XYZ file of C-alpha atoms in Angstrom:
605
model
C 16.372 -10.745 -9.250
C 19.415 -9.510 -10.649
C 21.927 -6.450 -9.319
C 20.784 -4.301 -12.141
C 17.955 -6.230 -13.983
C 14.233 -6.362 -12.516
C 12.154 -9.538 -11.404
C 9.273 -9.712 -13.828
C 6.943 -12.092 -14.257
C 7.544 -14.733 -17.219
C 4.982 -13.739 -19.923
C 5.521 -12.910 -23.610
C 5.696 -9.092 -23.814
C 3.701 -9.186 -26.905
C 1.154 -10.829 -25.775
C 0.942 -8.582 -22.641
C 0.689 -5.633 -24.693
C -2.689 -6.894 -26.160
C -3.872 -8.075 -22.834
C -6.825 -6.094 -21.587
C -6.190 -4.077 -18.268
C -8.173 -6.317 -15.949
C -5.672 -9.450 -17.435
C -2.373 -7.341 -16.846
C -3.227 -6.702 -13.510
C -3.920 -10.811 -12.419
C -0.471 -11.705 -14.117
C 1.236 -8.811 -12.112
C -0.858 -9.292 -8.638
C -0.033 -12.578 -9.079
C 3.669 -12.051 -9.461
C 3.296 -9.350 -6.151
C 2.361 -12.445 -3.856
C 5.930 -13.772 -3.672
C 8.266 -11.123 -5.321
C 6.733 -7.890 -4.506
C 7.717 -4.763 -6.709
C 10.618 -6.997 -7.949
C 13.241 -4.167 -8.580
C 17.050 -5.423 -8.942
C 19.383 -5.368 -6.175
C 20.913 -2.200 -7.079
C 17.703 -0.623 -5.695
C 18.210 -1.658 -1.926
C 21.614 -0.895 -1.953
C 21.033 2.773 -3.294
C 18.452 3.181 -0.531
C 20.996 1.373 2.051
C 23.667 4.290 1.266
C 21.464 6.962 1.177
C 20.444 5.887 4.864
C 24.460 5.614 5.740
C 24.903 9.125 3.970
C 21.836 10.599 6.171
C 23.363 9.111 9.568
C 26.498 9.905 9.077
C 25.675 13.243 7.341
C 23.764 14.203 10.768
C 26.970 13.020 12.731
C 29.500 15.208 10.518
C 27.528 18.365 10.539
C 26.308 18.316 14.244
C 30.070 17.446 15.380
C 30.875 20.788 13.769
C 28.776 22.984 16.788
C 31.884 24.837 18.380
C 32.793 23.294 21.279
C 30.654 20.247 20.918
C 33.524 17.848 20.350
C 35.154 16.059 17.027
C 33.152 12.701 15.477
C 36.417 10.524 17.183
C 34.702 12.008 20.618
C 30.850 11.106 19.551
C 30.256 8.707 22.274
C 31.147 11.420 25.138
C 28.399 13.866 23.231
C 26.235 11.970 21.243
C 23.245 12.860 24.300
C 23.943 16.461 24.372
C 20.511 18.287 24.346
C 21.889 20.436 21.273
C 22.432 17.041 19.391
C 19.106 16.410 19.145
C 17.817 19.904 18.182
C 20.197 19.669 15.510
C 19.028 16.219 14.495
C 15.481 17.822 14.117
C 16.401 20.322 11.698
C 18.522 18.272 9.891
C 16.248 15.868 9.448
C 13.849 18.594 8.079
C 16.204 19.574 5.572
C 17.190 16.467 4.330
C 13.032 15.747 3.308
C 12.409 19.452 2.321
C 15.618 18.791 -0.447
C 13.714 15.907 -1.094
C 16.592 13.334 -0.033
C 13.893 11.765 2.215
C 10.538 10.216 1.999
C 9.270 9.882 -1.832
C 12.719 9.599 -3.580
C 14.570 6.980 -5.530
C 13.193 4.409 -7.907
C 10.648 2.765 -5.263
C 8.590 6.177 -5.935
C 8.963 5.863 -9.632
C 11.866 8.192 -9.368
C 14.419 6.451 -11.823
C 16.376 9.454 -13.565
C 16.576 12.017 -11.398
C 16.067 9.804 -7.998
C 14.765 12.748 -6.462
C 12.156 15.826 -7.290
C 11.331 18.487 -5.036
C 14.545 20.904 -5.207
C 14.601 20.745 -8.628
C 10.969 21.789 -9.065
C 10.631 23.825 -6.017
C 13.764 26.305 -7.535
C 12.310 26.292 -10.655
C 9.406 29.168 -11.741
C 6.642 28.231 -13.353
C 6.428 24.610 -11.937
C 2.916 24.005 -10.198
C 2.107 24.660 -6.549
C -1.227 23.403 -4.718
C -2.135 26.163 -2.568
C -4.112 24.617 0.688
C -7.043 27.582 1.305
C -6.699 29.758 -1.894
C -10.051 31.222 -1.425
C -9.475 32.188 2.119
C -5.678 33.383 3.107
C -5.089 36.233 0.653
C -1.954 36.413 -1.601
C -1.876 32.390 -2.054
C -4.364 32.305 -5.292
C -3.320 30.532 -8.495
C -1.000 27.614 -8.978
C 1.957 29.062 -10.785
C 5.398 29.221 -9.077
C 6.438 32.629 -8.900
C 9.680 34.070 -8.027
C 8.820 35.050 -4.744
C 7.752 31.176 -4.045
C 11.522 30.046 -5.389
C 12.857 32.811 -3.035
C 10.466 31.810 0.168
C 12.099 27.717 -1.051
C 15.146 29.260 -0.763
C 15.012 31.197 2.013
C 13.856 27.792 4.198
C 17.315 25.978 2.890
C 19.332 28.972 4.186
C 17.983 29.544 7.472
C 17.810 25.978 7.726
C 21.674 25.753 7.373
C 22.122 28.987 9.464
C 20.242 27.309 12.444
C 22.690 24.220 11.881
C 25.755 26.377 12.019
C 24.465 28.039 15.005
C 26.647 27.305 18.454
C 25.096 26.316 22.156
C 24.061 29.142 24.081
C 26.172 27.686 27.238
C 23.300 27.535 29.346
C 24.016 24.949 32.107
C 22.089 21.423 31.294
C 22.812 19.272 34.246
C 24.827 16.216 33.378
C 25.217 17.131 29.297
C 28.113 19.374 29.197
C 28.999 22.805 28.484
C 27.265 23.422 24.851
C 23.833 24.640 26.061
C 20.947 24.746 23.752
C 20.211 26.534 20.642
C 19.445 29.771 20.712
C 15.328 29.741 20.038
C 15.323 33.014 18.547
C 17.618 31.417 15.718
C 14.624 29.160 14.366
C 12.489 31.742 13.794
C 13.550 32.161 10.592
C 13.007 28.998 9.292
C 9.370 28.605 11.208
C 8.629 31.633 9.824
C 9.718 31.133 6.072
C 8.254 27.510 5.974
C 4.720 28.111 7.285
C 4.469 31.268 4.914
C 6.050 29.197 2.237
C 3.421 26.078 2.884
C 0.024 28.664 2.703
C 1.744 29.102 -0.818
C 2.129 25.832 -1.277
C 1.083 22.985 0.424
C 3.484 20.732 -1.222
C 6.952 21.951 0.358
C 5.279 21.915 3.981
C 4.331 18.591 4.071
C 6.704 17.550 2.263
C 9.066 18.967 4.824
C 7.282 17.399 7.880
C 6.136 19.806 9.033
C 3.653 17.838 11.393
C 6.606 17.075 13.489
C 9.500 18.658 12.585
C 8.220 22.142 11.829
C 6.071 21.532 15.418
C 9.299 20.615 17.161
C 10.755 23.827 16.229
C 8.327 25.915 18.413
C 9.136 23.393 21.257
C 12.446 24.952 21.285
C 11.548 27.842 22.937
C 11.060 25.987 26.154
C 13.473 25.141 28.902
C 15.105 22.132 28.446
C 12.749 19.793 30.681
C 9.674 20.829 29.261
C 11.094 20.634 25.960
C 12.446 16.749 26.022
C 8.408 16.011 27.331
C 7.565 17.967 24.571
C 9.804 16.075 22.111
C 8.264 12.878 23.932
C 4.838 13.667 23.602
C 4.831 14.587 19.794
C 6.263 10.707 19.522
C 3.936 9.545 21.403
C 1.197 11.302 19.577
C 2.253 10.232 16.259
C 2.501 6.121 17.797
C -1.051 6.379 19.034
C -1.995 8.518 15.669
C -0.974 5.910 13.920
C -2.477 3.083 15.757
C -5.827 4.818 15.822
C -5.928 5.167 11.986
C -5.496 1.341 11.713
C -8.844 0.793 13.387
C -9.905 -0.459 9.938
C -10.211 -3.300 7.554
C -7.743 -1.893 5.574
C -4.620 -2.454 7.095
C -4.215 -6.160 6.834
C -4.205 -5.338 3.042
C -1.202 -2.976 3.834
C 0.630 -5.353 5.920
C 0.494 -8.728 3.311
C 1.421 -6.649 0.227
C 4.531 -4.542 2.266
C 5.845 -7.912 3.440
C 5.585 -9.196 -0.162
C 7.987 -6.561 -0.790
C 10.436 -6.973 1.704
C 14.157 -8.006 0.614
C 14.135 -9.666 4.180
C 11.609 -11.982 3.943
C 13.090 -14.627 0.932
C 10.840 -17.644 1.431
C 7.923 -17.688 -1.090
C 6.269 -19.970 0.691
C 6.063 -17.870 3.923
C 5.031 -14.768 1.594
C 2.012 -17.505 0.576
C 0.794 -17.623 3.760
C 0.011 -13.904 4.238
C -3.247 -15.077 1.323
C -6.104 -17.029 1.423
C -5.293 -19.367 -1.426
C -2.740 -17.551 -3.914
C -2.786 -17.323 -6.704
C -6.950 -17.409 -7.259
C -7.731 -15.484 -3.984
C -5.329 -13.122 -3.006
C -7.350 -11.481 0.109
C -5.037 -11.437 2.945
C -5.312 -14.772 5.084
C -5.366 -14.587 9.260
C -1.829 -14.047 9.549
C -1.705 -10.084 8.336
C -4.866 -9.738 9.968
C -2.954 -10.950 13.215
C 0.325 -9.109 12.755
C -2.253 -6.372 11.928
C -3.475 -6.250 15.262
C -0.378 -6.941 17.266
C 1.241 -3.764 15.660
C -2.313 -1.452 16.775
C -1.423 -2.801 19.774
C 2.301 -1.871 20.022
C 1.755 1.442 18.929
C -0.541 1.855 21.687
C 0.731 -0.008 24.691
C 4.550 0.331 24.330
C 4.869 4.082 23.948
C 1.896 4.742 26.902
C 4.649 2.649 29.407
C 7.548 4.341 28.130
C 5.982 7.836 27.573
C 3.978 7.690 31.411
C 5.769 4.839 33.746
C 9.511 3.993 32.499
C 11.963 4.464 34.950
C 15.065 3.365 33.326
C 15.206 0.177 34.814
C 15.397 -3.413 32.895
C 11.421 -3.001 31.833
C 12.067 0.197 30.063
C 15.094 -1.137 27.899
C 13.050 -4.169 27.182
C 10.564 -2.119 25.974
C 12.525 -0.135 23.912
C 14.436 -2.925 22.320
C 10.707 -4.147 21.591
C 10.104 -1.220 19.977
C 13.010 -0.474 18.127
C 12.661 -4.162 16.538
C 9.774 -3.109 15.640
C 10.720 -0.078 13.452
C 13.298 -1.975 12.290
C 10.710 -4.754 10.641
C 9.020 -1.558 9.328
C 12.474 -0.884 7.697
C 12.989 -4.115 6.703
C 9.974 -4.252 4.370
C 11.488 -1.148 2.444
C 7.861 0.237 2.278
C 6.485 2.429 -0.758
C 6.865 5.956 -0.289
C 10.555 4.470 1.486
C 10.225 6.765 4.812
C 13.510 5.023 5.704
C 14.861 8.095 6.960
C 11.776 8.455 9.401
C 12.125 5.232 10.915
C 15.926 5.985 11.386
C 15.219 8.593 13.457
C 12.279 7.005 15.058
C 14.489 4.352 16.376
C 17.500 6.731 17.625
C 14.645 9.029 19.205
C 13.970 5.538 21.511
C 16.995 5.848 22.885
C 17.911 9.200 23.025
C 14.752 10.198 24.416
C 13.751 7.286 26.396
C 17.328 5.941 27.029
C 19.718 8.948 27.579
C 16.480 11.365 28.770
C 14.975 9.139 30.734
C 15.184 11.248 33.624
C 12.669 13.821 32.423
C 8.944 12.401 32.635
C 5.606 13.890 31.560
C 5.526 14.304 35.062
C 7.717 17.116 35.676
C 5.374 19.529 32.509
C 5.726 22.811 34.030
C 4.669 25.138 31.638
C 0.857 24.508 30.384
C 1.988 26.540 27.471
C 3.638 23.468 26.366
C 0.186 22.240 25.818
C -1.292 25.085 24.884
C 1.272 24.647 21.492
C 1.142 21.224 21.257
C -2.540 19.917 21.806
C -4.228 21.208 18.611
C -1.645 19.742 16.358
C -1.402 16.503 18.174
C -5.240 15.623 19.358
C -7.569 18.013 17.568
C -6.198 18.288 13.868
C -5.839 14.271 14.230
C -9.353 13.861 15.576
C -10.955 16.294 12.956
C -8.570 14.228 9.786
C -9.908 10.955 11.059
C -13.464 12.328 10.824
C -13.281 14.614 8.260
C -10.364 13.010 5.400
C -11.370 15.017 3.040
C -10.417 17.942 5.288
C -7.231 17.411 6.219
C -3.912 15.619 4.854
C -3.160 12.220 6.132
C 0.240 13.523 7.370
C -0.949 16.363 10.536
C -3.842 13.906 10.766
C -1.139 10.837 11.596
C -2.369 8.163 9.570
C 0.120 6.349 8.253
C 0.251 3.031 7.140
C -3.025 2.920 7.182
C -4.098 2.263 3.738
C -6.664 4.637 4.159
C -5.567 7.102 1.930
C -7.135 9.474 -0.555
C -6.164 8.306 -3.989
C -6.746 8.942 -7.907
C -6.706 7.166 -10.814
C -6.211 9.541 -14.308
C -8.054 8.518 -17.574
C -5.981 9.193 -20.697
C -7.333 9.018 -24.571
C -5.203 9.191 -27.396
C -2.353 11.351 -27.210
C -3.460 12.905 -23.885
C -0.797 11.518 -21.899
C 1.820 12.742 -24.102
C 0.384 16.501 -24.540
C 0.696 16.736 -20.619
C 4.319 15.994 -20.005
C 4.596 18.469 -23.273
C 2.702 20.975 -21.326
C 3.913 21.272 -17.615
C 7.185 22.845 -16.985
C 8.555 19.802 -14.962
C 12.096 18.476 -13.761
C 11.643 15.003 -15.100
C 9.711 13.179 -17.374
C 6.669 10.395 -16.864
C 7.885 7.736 -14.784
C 7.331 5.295 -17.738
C 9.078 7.563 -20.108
C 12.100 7.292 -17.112
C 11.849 3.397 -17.553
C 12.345 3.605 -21.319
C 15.652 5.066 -21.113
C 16.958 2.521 -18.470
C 15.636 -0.887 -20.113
C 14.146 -2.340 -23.125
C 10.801 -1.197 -24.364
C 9.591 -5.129 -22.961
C 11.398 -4.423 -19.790
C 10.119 -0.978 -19.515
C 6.416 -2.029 -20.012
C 5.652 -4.334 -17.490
C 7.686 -3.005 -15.138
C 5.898 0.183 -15.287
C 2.485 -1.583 -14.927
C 3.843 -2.961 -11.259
C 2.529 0.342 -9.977
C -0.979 -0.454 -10.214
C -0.730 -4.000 -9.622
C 0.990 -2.485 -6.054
C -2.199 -0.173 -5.628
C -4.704 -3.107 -6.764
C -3.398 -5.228 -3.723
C -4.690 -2.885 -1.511
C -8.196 -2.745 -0.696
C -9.414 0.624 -2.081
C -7.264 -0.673 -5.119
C -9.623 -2.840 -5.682
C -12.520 -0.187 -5.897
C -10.654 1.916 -8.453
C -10.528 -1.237 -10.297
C -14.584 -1.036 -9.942
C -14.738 2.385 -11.064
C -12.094 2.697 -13.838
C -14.516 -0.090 -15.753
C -17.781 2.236 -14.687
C -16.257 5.659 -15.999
C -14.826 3.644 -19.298
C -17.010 1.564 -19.909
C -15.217 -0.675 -22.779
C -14.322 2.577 -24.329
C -11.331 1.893 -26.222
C -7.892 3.800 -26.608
C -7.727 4.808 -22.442
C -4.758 4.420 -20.476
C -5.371 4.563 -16.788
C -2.370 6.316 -14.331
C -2.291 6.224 -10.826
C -2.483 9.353 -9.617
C 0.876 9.416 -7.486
C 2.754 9.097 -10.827
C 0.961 12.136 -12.271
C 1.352 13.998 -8.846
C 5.725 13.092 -8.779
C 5.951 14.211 -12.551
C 3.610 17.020 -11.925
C 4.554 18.690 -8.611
C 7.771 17.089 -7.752
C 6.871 15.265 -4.774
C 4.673 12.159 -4.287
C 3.638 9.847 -0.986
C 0.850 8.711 -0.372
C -1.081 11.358 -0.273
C -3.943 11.803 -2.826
C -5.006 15.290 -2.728
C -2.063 16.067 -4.169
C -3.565 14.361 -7.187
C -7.205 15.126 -7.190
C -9.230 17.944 -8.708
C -7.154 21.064 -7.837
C -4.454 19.638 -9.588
C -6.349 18.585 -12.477
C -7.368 22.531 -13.040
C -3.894 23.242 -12.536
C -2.845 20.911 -15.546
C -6.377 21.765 -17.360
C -5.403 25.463 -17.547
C -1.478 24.594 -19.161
C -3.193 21.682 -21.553
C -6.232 22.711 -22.475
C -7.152 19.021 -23.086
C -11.076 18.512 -24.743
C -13.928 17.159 -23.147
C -13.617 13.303 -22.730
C -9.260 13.113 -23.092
C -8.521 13.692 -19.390
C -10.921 12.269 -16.384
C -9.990 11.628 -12.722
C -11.419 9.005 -10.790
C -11.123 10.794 -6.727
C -11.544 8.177 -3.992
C -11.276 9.816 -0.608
C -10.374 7.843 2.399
C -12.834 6.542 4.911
C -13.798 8.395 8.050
C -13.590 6.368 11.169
C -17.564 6.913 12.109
C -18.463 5.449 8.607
C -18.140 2.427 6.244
C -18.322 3.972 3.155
C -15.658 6.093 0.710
C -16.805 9.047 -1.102
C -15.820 9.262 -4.694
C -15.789 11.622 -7.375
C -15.191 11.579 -10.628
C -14.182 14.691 -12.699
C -13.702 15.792 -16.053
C -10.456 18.305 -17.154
C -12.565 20.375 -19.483
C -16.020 19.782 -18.199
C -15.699 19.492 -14.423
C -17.620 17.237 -12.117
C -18.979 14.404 -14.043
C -20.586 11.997 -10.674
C -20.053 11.419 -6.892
C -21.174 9.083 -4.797
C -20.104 6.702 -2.282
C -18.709 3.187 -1.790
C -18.786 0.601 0.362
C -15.871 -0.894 2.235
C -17.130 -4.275 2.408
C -17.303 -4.775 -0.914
C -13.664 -3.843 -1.732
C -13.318 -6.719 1.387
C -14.801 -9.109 -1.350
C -13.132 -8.590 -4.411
C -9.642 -9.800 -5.867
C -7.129 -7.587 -7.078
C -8.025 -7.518 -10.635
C -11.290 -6.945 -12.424
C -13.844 -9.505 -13.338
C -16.832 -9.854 -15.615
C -18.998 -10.127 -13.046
C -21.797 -7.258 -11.635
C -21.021 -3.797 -12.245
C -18.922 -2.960 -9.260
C -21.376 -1.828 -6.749
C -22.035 2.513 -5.621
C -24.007 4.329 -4.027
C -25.397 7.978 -3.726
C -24.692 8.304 -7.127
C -25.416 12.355 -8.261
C -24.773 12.290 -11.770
C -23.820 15.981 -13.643
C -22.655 14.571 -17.052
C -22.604 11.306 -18.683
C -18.701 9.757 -17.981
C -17.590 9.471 -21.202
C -17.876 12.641 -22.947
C -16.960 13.497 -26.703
C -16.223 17.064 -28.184
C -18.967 16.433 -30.755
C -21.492 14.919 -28.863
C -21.898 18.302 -26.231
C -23.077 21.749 -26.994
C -21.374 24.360 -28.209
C -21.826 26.389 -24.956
C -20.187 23.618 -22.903
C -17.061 22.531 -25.235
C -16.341 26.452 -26.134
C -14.851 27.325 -29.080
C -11.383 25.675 -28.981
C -13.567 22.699 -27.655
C -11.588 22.826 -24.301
C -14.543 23.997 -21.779
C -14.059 25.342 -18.279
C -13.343 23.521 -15.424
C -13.996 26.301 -13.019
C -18.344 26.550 -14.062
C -20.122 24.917 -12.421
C -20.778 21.001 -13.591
C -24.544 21.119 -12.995
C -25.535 23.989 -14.669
């Protein structure tokens, strides 16, 4: 790995470029076992300032609260109350920008690094509406002026609230600087939750699961607010844990540490697989580490959430914990929520260290609950039974890798007639790559995308059912759908319905594209009460070609790559359309005249 040049696999780039799908994928899984996503130095150190500009960014602009003190005096008010309002809506501005999670080349941002401001100011870009049928004036998925307004309006309150001083109310032991004002975040509560019924995007995008929640906590005294700041971590630990009640995660966990610059021996990264490079399942040790980190996120936060007193236990376990984050860090995961972690591991000792005074014990107000308990137990509960339903951010599973996800079919010049068709800020990721390196360069290193998603396990069934909807057909190009969703929306993590059928209707109606040019493969993630995956697989002109279901034990048995083998395995199967439709081969009433269809009739009729 060089400063500036990628770690690629040694193969002959012309032969790669005849090499069928299922053979570019085992070269670059392959390569994944001991050198990860194998981008240059320059990479790490771009995300290592941007998480030095962040800190000290915080630092600067909090120090400027009048009479909060200068950044020489930081250590006398670092554990101010205000400081960690502040932090909070900071912290919320710096992801809504788009500075935060999904930016930079590790989210196949090359040129710009980042997306979301520069879509999100910009009319006629695409929004995703989340209940278009049901809240009234959020229908259609054009960016209007009012929408760049609303997107502005959230960066200026935003930076009002910042510049907004203590109210000089009396906290015990913290000074003279009071709290903020709660009145003064109504603005930006009030412009972001309007802003993300327009748009679901910019919401989530913003946090809103825990920073836009820990707004409304403000308007409690300052005890109940610190348990309330407590209890949303503590919520989002056990949400996490909970989600990796799974067989996916050990997946997760061998092809992060893969990636990690941290980790240098290949023959420790060896050991996370069963016999690399013919079986690259994950081997006992992720499935161990799996385990032990369900069981910090459970254990450690219930002591230090419900018994710590301060005392030489509760610093253990936050060094524990903070450790902990930090290996998180370490790993540089996809989707880079660096910034997150950051802030996770500050919060440990801020809220934990500094605040350790106030307990869950001291709640007061059952309004406190009242606020908090349906974003933090039932919209959790309801995402982990219902995925479909609800986004995996409020429903707190992360790192999972049980995620909703999409794979787009391309034909001919498909792929080129949709970055000419959406007004966008960038262009295709690959497209990005071709201006930075050699076409060589630029090709394979493009194609480390899906070898990433193939090492997971539900990788592996979109592997299964890219061969099923193709079927040998020539002249396709298959795109994971978080590249489509970062060129087409601006923002991109994880989080596939961004990327699944409303979006393809959003692109359909600015293309046009012909029956057969444009399909999407939908694979939802699994709901804890079941061991299948529901998939779907659509059609831009036509609609809803099949659906049906999948099992998660056979993604268990399969390698990251395609074989020759049996037909990948599904079941359920309703079938409205055969899966590789031609303009010429449908009827006149289905293709239309300009042999573009309708997404919007119905598939069956």
């Amino acid at each position: 790995m060089g400063f500036t040049e990628p770690d690629l696999p040694s193969v002959d780039a012309g032969l790669f470029r005849t090499m069928p799908r299922g053979e570019r994928l085992k070269v670059l899984t392959r390569h994944w076992v001991e050198h990860g996503f194998g981008v240059p130095s320059a990479v790490y150190l771009f995300y290592v300032a941007k998480c030095l500009l962040y800190a000290a960014g915080a630092a600067y602009v909090i120090s400027l609260t009048p009479g909060i003190g200068s950044l020489a005096d930081l250590s006398s008010w670092w554990s101010d109350p205000i400081f960690y309002q502040k932090l909070v809506v900071f912290t919320l501005l710096w992801e809504v920008i788009g500075l935060g999670c999904g930016s930079g080349p590790l989210t196949a941002r090359f040129n710009p690094p980042i997306g979301s401001i520069l879509y999100w100011l910009r009319p006629n870009t695409i929004r995703l509406p989340p209940w278009p049928d049901k809240v009234p004036l959020t229908r259609g998925d054009r960016r209007t002026g009012a929408d760049v307004l609303l997107y502005a309006a959230v960066l200026v309150s935003g930076v009002w609230l910042l510049s907004r001083p203590g109210d000089g109310s009396a906290v015990e032991g913290f000074g003279h600087v009071g709290l903020l004002d709660p009145l003064a975040a109504v603005p930006l509560i009030a412009c972001l939750a309007v802003l993300g019924l327009r748009d679901k995007t910019v919401f989530l995008a913003a946090r809103g699961e825990q920073y836009w929640l820990s707004l409304l906590i403000f308007f409690f005294p300052y005890s109940d607010m610190f348990i309330g700041f407590k209890l949303v971590m503590l919520a989002i630990w056990w949400g996490a844990a909970t989600s990796k009640l799974n067989h996916h995660f050990p997946y997760v966990v061998a092809t992060m540490m893969s990636n990690s610059p941290v980790l240098r021996s290949r023959r420790a990264k060896r050991l996370l697989y069963r016999d690399p490079p013919h079986d690259l399942r994950p081997s006992r040790v992720p499935f161990l580490l799996a385990h032990a980190g369900t069981a910090t996120e459970y254990l450690v936060p219930l002591y230090l959430v419900f018994f710590a007193d301060g005392g030489l236990g509760s610093w253990v376990a936050l060094i524990y914990m903070a450790v902990f984050h930090l290996n998180i860090l370490s790993t540089v995961p996809m989707g880079v929520p660096l910034e997150w972690n950051i802030l996770f591991i500050f919060s440990l000792f801020y809220l934990f260290g500094a605040h350790t005074d106030v307990t869950v014990w001291q709640l007061d107000s059952p309004w406190l609950l009242a606020v908090l308990l349906p974003s933090l137990l039932f919209v959790p509960l309801l995402g982990n039974m219902r995925p479909d339903l609800v986004s995996f951010l409020p429903a707190m599973r992360y790192y999972a890798g049980n995620w909703a996800t999409s794979t787009w079919i391309f034909t001919g010049d498909a792929l080129d007639r949709l970055e000419a068709g959406l007004t966008t800020a960038c262009r295709l990721p690959s497209r990005q790559l071709e201006r930075l390196y050699d076409a060589d360069t630029a090709l394979i290193m493009g194609q480390k995308t899906p070898a990433w998603r193939s090492m997971h396990s539900h990788g592996r069934a979109h592997n299964g059912l890219v061969d099923r909807v193709t079927d040998g057909q020539a002249d396709t190009v298959a795109v994971d759908g978080e590249l489509i969703a970062g060129f087409a929306i601006g923002w991109n993590f994880g989080e596939g319905h961004f990327h699944g059928a409303q979006l393809l209707r959003a692109v359909q109606a600015r293309c046009g594209f012909a029956p057969g040019e444009v399909r999407l493969i939908a694979l939802e993630g699994q709901p804890l009460h079941r061991q299948t995956q529901a998939y779907e697989v659509h059609d831009a002109a036509l609609g809803l070609l099949e659906k049906g279901q999948v099992k998660v034990r056979d993604m268990l048995d399969r390698q990251p790559w395609p074989t020759d083998g049996p037909r990948y395995p599904v079941h359920d199967v309703e079938s409205f359309g055969p899966l590789c439709p031609t303009p010429s081969a449908l009827p006149p009433a289905v293709t239309g005249k300009s042999g573009t269809g309708d997404l919007s009739a119905d598939p069956a009729s």
